[in-house]
PDB file of C-alpha atoms in Angstrom:
ATOM      1  CA  MET O  24       0.907 -10.157  13.464  1.00  0.00           C
ATOM      2  CA  VAL O  25      -0.646  -7.320  11.464  1.00  0.00           C
ATOM      3  CA  THR O  26      -2.097  -9.713   8.890  1.00  0.00           C
ATOM      4  CA  TRP O  27      -3.844 -11.725  11.590  1.00  0.00           C
ATOM      5  CA  VAL O  28      -5.148  -8.540  13.216  1.00  0.00           C
ATOM      6  CA  LEU O  29      -6.527  -7.353   9.866  1.00  0.00           C
ATOM      7  CA  VAL O  30      -8.231 -10.721   9.312  1.00  0.00           C
ATOM      8  CA  ALA O  31      -9.700 -10.615  12.822  1.00  0.00           C
ATOM      9  CA  VAL O  32     -11.007  -7.052  12.442  1.00  0.00           C
ATOM     10  CA  ASN O  33     -12.610  -7.889   9.089  1.00  0.00           C
ATOM     11  CA  VAL O  34     -14.280 -10.992  10.527  1.00  0.00           C
ATOM     12  CA  LEU O  35     -15.532  -9.150  13.619  1.00  0.00           C
ATOM     13  CA  ALA O  36     -16.854  -6.323  11.454  1.00  0.00           C
ATOM     14  CA  PHE O  37     -18.685  -8.823   9.258  1.00  0.00           C
ATOM     15  CA  LEU O  38     -20.220 -10.533  12.271  1.00  0.00           C
ATOM     16  CA  TRP O  39     -21.422  -7.102  13.398  1.00  0.00           C
ATOM     17  CA  GLN O  40     -22.897  -6.574   9.931  1.00  0.00           C
ATOM     18  CA  VAL O  41     -24.854  -9.817   9.810  1.00  0.00           C
ATOM     19  CA  GLY O  42     -25.632 -10.194  13.500  1.00  0.00           C
ATOM     20  CA  VAL O  43     -26.370  -6.670  14.704  1.00  0.00           C
ATOM     21  CA  VAL O  44     -27.338  -4.118  12.064  1.00  0.00           C
ATOM     22  CA  GLY O  45     -27.878  -6.216   8.943  1.00  0.00           C
ATOM     23  CA  LEU O  46     -25.957  -6.219   5.676  1.00  0.00           C
ATOM     24  CA  PRO O  47     -28.051  -3.668   3.715  1.00  0.00           C
ATOM     25  CA  TYR O  48     -27.851  -0.990   6.418  1.00  0.00           C
ATOM     26  CA  SER O  49     -24.159  -1.573   7.178  1.00  0.00           C
ATOM     27  CA  VAL O  50     -23.220  -1.334   3.505  1.00  0.00           C
ATOM     28  CA  GLN O  51     -25.083   1.963   3.131  1.00  0.00           C
ATOM     29  CA  ALA O  52     -23.775   3.403   6.407  1.00  0.00           C
ATOM     30  CA  GLY O  53     -20.159   2.279   6.093  1.00  0.00           C
ATOM     31  CA  GLY O  54     -19.622   1.855   2.372  1.00  0.00           C
ATOM     32  CA  ALA O  55     -17.747   4.273   0.133  1.00  0.00           C
ATOM     33  CA  ILE O  56     -20.442   5.929  -1.976  1.00  0.00           C
ATOM     34  CA  PRO O  57     -18.927   7.829  -4.925  1.00  0.00           C
ATOM     35  CA  TYR O  58     -21.274  10.820  -4.736  1.00  0.00           C
ATOM     36  CA  GLU O  59     -20.642  11.238  -1.007  1.00  0.00           C
ATOM     37  CA  ILE O  60     -16.886  10.907  -1.460  1.00  0.00           C
ATOM     38  CA  LEU O  61     -16.813  13.575  -4.169  1.00  0.00           C
ATOM     39  CA  SER O  62     -19.285  15.964  -2.540  1.00  0.00           C
ATOM     40  CA  PHE O  63     -18.236  15.461   1.114  1.00  0.00           C
ATOM     41  CA  ARG O  64     -21.942  15.092   1.897  1.00  0.00           C
ATOM     42  CA  ASP O  65     -23.946  12.309   3.513  1.00  0.00           C
ATOM     43  CA  VAL O  66     -26.983  11.873   1.258  1.00  0.00           C
ATOM     44  CA  GLN O  67     -28.411   8.488   2.252  1.00  0.00           C
ATOM     45  CA  VAL O  68     -28.619   6.742   5.646  1.00  0.00           C
ATOM     46  CA  PRO O  69     -26.488   8.304   8.434  1.00  0.00           C
ATOM     47  CA  ASP O  70     -22.910   7.205   7.837  1.00  0.00           C
ATOM     48  CA  LEU O  71     -20.684   5.630  10.468  1.00  0.00           C
ATOM     49  CA  VAL O  72     -18.188   8.451   9.867  1.00  0.00           C
ATOM     50  CA  PRO O  73     -18.434  11.618   7.758  1.00  0.00           C
ATOM     51  CA  PRO O  74     -17.511  11.127   4.090  1.00  0.00           C
ATOM     52  CA  PRO O  75     -14.919  10.794   2.682  1.00  0.00           C
ATOM     53  CA  LEU O  76     -13.701   8.917   5.788  1.00  0.00           C
ATOM     54  CA  THR O  77     -16.099   6.142   4.779  1.00  0.00           C
ATOM     55  CA  ILE O  78     -13.250   5.068   2.508  1.00  0.00           C
ATOM     56  CA  PHE O  79     -11.633   3.588   5.610  1.00  0.00           C
ATOM     57  CA  THR O  80     -14.758   1.953   7.051  1.00  0.00           C
ATOM     58  CA  SER O  81     -15.555   0.431   3.653  1.00  0.00           C
ATOM     59  CA  MET O  82     -12.251  -1.500   3.741  1.00  0.00           C
ATOM     60  CA  PHE O  83     -13.437  -3.568   6.695  1.00  0.00           C
ATOM     61  CA  LEU O  84     -17.006  -4.303   5.575  1.00  0.00           C
ATOM     62  CA  HIS O  85     -18.179  -6.963   3.119  1.00  0.00           C
ATOM     63  CA  GLY O  86     -21.244  -7.786   1.093  1.00  0.00           C
ATOM     64  CA  GLY O  87     -21.648 -11.484   1.873  1.00  0.00           C
ATOM     65  CA  TRP O  88     -20.093 -14.688   3.152  1.00  0.00           C
ATOM     66  CA  ALA O  89     -18.327 -15.563  -0.110  1.00  0.00           C
ATOM     67  CA  HIS O  90     -17.017 -12.008  -0.387  1.00  0.00           C
ATOM     68  CA  ILE O  91     -15.273 -12.034   2.973  1.00  0.00           C
ATOM     69  CA  ALA O  92     -14.197 -15.687   2.690  1.00  0.00           C
ATOM     70  CA  PHE O  93     -12.255 -15.176  -0.550  1.00  0.00           C
ATOM     71  CA  ASN O  94     -10.799 -11.846   0.548  1.00  0.00           C
ATOM     72  CA  MET O  95      -9.541 -13.239   3.838  1.00  0.00           C
ATOM     73  CA  LEU O  96      -8.168 -16.345   2.105  1.00  0.00           C
ATOM     74  CA  PHE O  97      -6.072 -14.179  -0.217  1.00  0.00           C
ATOM     75  CA  LEU O  98      -4.963 -11.923   2.643  1.00  0.00           C
ATOM     76  CA  TRP O  99      -3.957 -14.925   4.752  1.00  0.00           C
ATOM     77  CA  ILE O 100      -2.017 -16.573   1.895  1.00  0.00           C
ATOM     78  CA  PHE O 101      -0.114 -13.534   0.646  1.00  0.00           C
ATOM     79  CA  GLY O 102      -0.150 -11.012   3.485  1.00  0.00           C
ATOM     80  CA  ASN O 103       2.148 -12.651   6.022  1.00  0.00           C
ATOM     81  CA  ASN O 104       5.186 -12.828   3.731  1.00  0.00           C
ATOM     82  CA  VAL O 105       4.695  -9.249   2.532  1.00  0.00           C
ATOM     83  CA  GLU O 106       4.443  -8.164   6.172  1.00  0.00           C
ATOM     84  CA  ASP O 107       7.696  -9.984   6.958  1.00  0.00           C
ATOM     85  CA  ALA O 108       9.427  -8.210   4.082  1.00  0.00           C
ATOM     86  CA  LEU O 109       8.113  -4.704   4.768  1.00  0.00           C
ATOM     87  CA  GLY O 110       7.981  -4.803   8.548  1.00  0.00           C
ATOM     88  CA  HIS O 111       4.852  -4.508  10.690  1.00  0.00           C
ATOM     89  CA  PHE O 112       4.330  -0.739  10.686  1.00  0.00           C
ATOM     90  CA  ARG O 113       5.216  -0.121   7.058  1.00  0.00           C
ATOM     91  CA  TYR O 114       2.998  -3.021   6.024  1.00  0.00           C
ATOM     92  CA  PHE O 115       0.022  -1.625   7.942  1.00  0.00           C
ATOM     93  CA  PHE O 116       0.269   1.794   6.295  1.00  0.00           C
ATOM     94  CA  PHE O 117       0.998   0.158   2.929  1.00  0.00           C
ATOM     95  CA  TYR O 118      -2.259  -1.808   3.274  1.00  0.00           C
ATOM     96  CA  LEU O 119      -4.306   1.291   4.140  1.00  0.00           C
ATOM     97  CA  ALA O 120      -2.732   3.372   1.366  1.00  0.00           C
ATOM     98  CA  ALA O 121      -3.472   0.710  -1.256  1.00  0.00           C
ATOM     99  CA  GLY O 122      -7.063   0.570  -0.003  1.00  0.00           C
ATOM    100  CA  VAL O 123      -7.463   4.341  -0.248  1.00  0.00           C
ATOM    101  CA  VAL O 124      -6.135   4.476  -3.816  1.00  0.00           C
ATOM    102  CA  ALA O 125      -8.404   1.550  -4.728  1.00  0.00           C
ATOM    103  CA  ALA O 126     -11.483   3.316  -3.355  1.00  0.00           C
ATOM    104  CA  VAL O 127     -10.616   6.572  -5.131  1.00  0.00           C
ATOM    105  CA  ALA O 128     -10.097   4.733  -8.432  1.00  0.00           C
ATOM    106  CA  GLN O 129     -13.466   3.002  -8.141  1.00  0.00           C
ATOM    107  CA  THR O 130     -15.134   6.248  -7.081  1.00  0.00           C
ATOM    108  CA  PHE O 131     -14.126   8.028 -10.265  1.00  0.00           C
ATOM    109  CA  ALA O 132     -14.878   4.971 -12.409  1.00  0.00           C
ATOM    110  CA  SER O 133     -18.384   4.587 -10.969  1.00  0.00           C
ATOM    111  CA  ALA O 134     -19.105   8.311 -11.159  1.00  0.00           C
ATOM    112  CA  GLY O 135     -17.923   8.386 -14.759  1.00  0.00           C
ATOM    113  CA  ALA O 136     -20.132   5.421 -15.582  1.00  0.00           C
ATOM    114  CA  GLY O 137     -23.186   7.200 -14.185  1.00  0.00           C
ATOM    115  CA  ASP O 138     -23.432   5.072 -11.052  1.00  0.00           C
ATOM    116  CA  PRO O 139     -22.533   7.488  -8.227  1.00  0.00           C
ATOM    117  CA  LEU O 140     -24.831   6.112  -5.512  1.00  0.00           C
ATOM    118  CA  THR O 141     -23.805   2.464  -5.353  1.00  0.00           C
ATOM    119  CA  PRO O 142     -21.738   1.833  -2.204  1.00  0.00           C
ATOM    120  CA  MET O 143     -18.451  -0.021  -2.358  1.00  0.00           C
ATOM    121  CA  VAL O 144     -17.309  -2.303   0.458  1.00  0.00           C
ATOM    122  CA  GLY O 145     -14.581  -4.886   0.829  1.00  0.00           C
ATOM    123  CA  ALA O 146     -10.894  -5.345   1.508  1.00  0.00           C
ATOM    124  CA  SER O 147     -10.095  -6.461  -2.025  1.00  0.00           C
ATOM    125  CA  GLY O 148      -8.593  -3.128  -3.127  1.00  0.00           C
ATOM    126  CA  ALA O 149      -6.089  -3.173  -0.280  1.00  0.00           C
ATOM    127  CA  ILE O 150      -5.451  -6.880  -0.823  1.00  0.00           C
ATOM    128  CA  ALA O 151      -4.780  -6.175  -4.512  1.00  0.00           C
ATOM    129  CA  GLY O 152      -1.916  -3.988  -3.318  1.00  0.00           C
ATOM    130  CA  VAL O 153      -0.651  -6.885  -1.199  1.00  0.00           C
ATOM    131  CA  LEU O 154      -0.791  -9.157  -4.264  1.00  0.00           C
ATOM    132  CA  ALA O 155       1.285  -6.675  -6.252  1.00  0.00           C
ATOM    133  CA  ALA O 156       3.862  -6.514  -3.471  1.00  0.00           C
ATOM    134  CA  TYR O 157       4.018 -10.318  -3.302  1.00  0.00           C
ATOM    135  CA  MET O 158       4.518 -10.500  -7.060  1.00  0.00           C
ATOM    136  CA  VAL O 159       7.465  -8.089  -6.821  1.00  0.00           C
ATOM    137  CA  LEU O 160       9.042  -9.575  -3.688  1.00  0.00           C
ATOM    138  CA  PHE O 161       8.420 -13.292  -4.278  1.00  0.00           C
ATOM    139  CA  PRO O 162       7.994 -13.831  -8.047  1.00  0.00           C
ATOM    140  CA  GLN O 163       9.320 -17.408  -7.911  1.00  0.00           C
ATOM    141  CA  ALA O 164       7.220 -18.532  -4.957  1.00  0.00           C
ATOM    142  CA  ARG O 165       4.770 -21.276  -5.888  1.00  0.00           C
ATOM    143  CA  VAL O 166       1.051 -20.971  -5.199  1.00  0.00           C
ATOM    144  CA  LEU O 167      -0.925 -24.189  -4.778  1.00  0.00           C
ATOM    145  CA  THR O 168      -3.895 -23.602  -7.070  1.00  0.00           C
ATOM    146  CA  LEU O 169      -7.066 -25.554  -7.734  1.00  0.00           C
ATOM    147  CA  VAL O 170      -7.717 -25.714 -11.489  1.00  0.00           C
ATOM    148  CA  LEU O 171     -10.903 -26.977 -13.126  1.00  0.00           C
ATOM    149  CA  ILE O 172     -10.256 -28.639 -16.522  1.00  0.00           C
ATOM    150  CA  VAL O 173     -13.658 -29.423 -18.016  1.00  0.00           C
ATOM    151  CA  PHE O 174     -15.027 -31.682 -15.237  1.00  0.00           C
ATOM    152  CA  ILE O 175     -11.665 -32.636 -13.755  1.00  0.00           C
ATOM    153  CA  ILE O 176     -10.249 -30.828 -10.724  1.00  0.00           C
ATOM    154  CA  ARG O 177      -6.483 -30.744 -10.297  1.00  0.00           C
ATOM    155  CA  LEU O 178      -4.058 -29.016  -7.934  1.00  0.00           C
ATOM    156  CA  PHE O 179      -1.023 -27.330  -9.479  1.00  0.00           C
ATOM    157  CA  TYR O 180       1.863 -25.290  -8.122  1.00  0.00           C
ATOM    158  CA  ILE O 181       1.917 -22.076 -10.150  1.00  0.00           C
ATOM    159  CA  PRO O 182       4.652 -19.393  -9.888  1.00  0.00           C
ATOM    160  CA  ALA O 183       3.355 -16.358  -8.026  1.00  0.00           C
ATOM    161  CA  ARG O 184       4.108 -13.981 -10.887  1.00  0.00           C
ATOM    162  CA  VAL O 185       1.976 -16.145 -13.222  1.00  0.00           C
ATOM    163  CA  PHE O 186      -0.874 -16.644 -10.761  1.00  0.00           C
ATOM    164  CA  ILE O 187      -1.084 -12.970  -9.773  1.00  0.00           C
ATOM    165  CA  GLY O 188      -0.336 -11.776 -13.311  1.00  0.00           C
ATOM    166  CA  LEU O 189      -3.296 -13.761 -14.662  1.00  0.00           C
ATOM    167  CA  TRP O 190      -5.511 -12.407 -11.902  1.00  0.00           C
ATOM    168  CA  PHE O 191      -4.543  -8.819 -12.750  1.00  0.00           C
ATOM    169  CA  ALA O 192      -5.014  -9.433 -16.469  1.00  0.00           C
ATOM    170  CA  LEU O 193      -8.559 -10.600 -15.748  1.00  0.00           C
ATOM    171  CA  GLN O 194      -9.283  -7.397 -13.818  1.00  0.00           C
ATOM    172  CA  LEU O 195      -8.003  -5.318 -16.746  1.00  0.00           C
ATOM    173  CA  LEU O 196     -10.034  -7.333 -19.221  1.00  0.00           C
ATOM    174  CA  MET O 197     -13.254  -6.825 -17.273  1.00  0.00           C
ATOM    175  CA  ALA O 198     -12.555  -3.119 -16.710  1.00  0.00           C
ATOM    176  CA  LEU O 199     -11.674  -2.435 -20.351  1.00  0.00           C
ATOM    177  CA  GLY O 200     -14.838  -4.294 -21.302  1.00  0.00           C
ATOM    178  CA  GLY O 201     -16.787  -1.513 -19.639  1.00  0.00           C
ATOM    179  CA  VAL O 202     -17.635  -3.335 -16.417  1.00  0.00           C
ATOM    180  CA  ALA O 203     -17.110  -0.628 -13.766  1.00  0.00           C
ATOM    181  CA  GLY O 204     -18.778  -2.638 -11.056  1.00  0.00           C
ATOM    182  CA  GLY O 205     -20.415  -5.462 -12.904  1.00  0.00           C
ATOM    183  CA  GLY O 206     -21.743  -8.368 -10.907  1.00  0.00           C
ATOM    184  CA  GLY O 207     -20.993  -6.490  -7.715  1.00  0.00           C
ATOM    185  CA  VAL O 208     -17.231  -6.576  -8.357  1.00  0.00           C
ATOM    186  CA  ALA O 209     -15.268  -3.307  -8.213  1.00  0.00           C
ATOM    187  CA  PHE O 210     -12.698  -4.046 -10.907  1.00  0.00           C
ATOM    188  CA  PHE O 211     -11.263  -0.525 -10.959  1.00  0.00           C
ATOM    189  CA  ALA O 212     -10.666  -0.778  -7.219  1.00  0.00           C
ATOM    190  CA  HIS O 213      -8.626  -3.918  -7.833  1.00  0.00           C
ATOM    191  CA  ILE O 214      -6.627  -2.198 -10.569  1.00  0.00           C
ATOM    192  CA  GLY O 215      -6.063   0.945  -8.509  1.00  0.00           C
ATOM    193  CA  GLY O 216      -4.970  -1.017  -5.447  1.00  0.00           C
ATOM    194  CA  PHE O 217      -2.663  -3.235  -7.491  1.00  0.00           C
ATOM    195  CA  VAL O 218      -0.943  -0.331  -9.265  1.00  0.00           C
ATOM    196  CA  ALA O 219      -0.555   1.523  -5.972  1.00  0.00           C
ATOM    197  CA  GLY O 220       0.901  -1.553  -4.294  1.00  0.00           C
ATOM    198  CA  TRP O 221       3.323  -2.138  -7.154  1.00  0.00           C
ATOM    199  CA  ALA O 222       4.564   1.462  -7.083  1.00  0.00           C
ATOM    200  CA  MET O 223       4.879   1.609  -3.291  1.00  0.00           C
ATOM    201  CA  VAL O 224       6.774  -1.645  -2.888  1.00  0.00           C
ATOM    202  CA  LYS O 225       9.161  -0.611  -5.668  1.00  0.00           C
ATOM    203  CA  MET O 226       9.893   2.603  -3.781  1.00  0.00           C
ATOM    204  CA  MET O 227       9.990   1.067  -0.296  1.00  0.00           C
ATOM    205  CA  GLY O 228      11.673  -2.272  -0.827  1.00  0.00           C
ATOM    206  CA  PRO O 229      12.165  -4.784   2.020  1.00  0.00           C
ATOM    207  CA  HIS O 230      13.048  -3.380   5.417  1.00  0.00           C
ATOM    208  CA  ARG O 231      16.691  -3.183   6.410  1.00  0.00           C
ATOM    209  CA  GLY O 232      17.974  -6.514   7.656  1.00  0.00           C
ATOM    210  CA  TYR O 233      15.261  -8.601   5.968  1.00  0.00           C
ATOM    211  CA  ARG O 234      16.444 -11.938   4.601  1.00  0.00           C
ATOM    212  CA  ARG O 235      14.280 -13.804   2.163  1.00  0.00           C
ATOM    213  CA  PRO O 236      13.666 -17.439   3.201  1.00  0.00           C
ATOM    214  CA  ALA O 237      15.912 -19.938   1.416  1.00  0.00           C
ATOM    215  CA  GLY O 238      14.305 -21.642  -1.553  1.00  0.00           C
ATOM    216  CA  TRP O 239      11.704 -18.907  -2.239  1.00  0.00           C
TER     217      TRP O 239
END
C-alpha cells in the first residue's frame, strides 16, 4: 500500500512539474540546494518550503522522464517486499529517513566539491535505502535482469545480493573517482541512502509475525 502511494505521489508531483510550473522552476523551488540546507537561507527562487525542509520536497521531484521512470521501476520492484517485511508505518518512516540521510550526504559532498548551488531532486536516495533493505532481507531472491553482451540482449535471473551489490559498487566507484554529481547523478546520495538503509534494517529487522514467502 505505502509503495503504491509513494509511486503515485511521485508521478503526480512530476506531472505538476512538467504540466504546471515547468521543470527548471520546480527543481529550483523544491530541490535540496546545499548552500540553502547549510545556511537555512533561501537564496534563489522562492522555495516551496523553507530550507532545510526542501530535503523532503526534493524526494518527490525529478529532473526528467527517464529519471522518474527508472526510480519508480526500482521502487515498484523492490519496495513492496520490504514494506511487507517492515510493516506499513515502519517502512514509510524508513523510506523518509533514508532519503534525509541521502540528501545530507550529497549536500556535504557537493559543498566540499565547490558546487553548493546545484539543486538535488529525486527519490533515488530513499530508494537506495530500500535496495539495501532488500539485499539484507531477501539476499537469495532472483531479479530478472536485462543484460547487453556486445550487441546481444539476454535476460538473466541474478541473485538480489549480486544485482544490488554490483549497483552499489558502481556508485562507490563513481564517487571515489571524484564524481560528486557528475552527469546529473548524485552518487553520494545513493551511497548515503544505501548505508542508512542497511544500518536501519539491521537494527529494526522484520516486524513481529512476519513470515518470509516460501522459496525466497
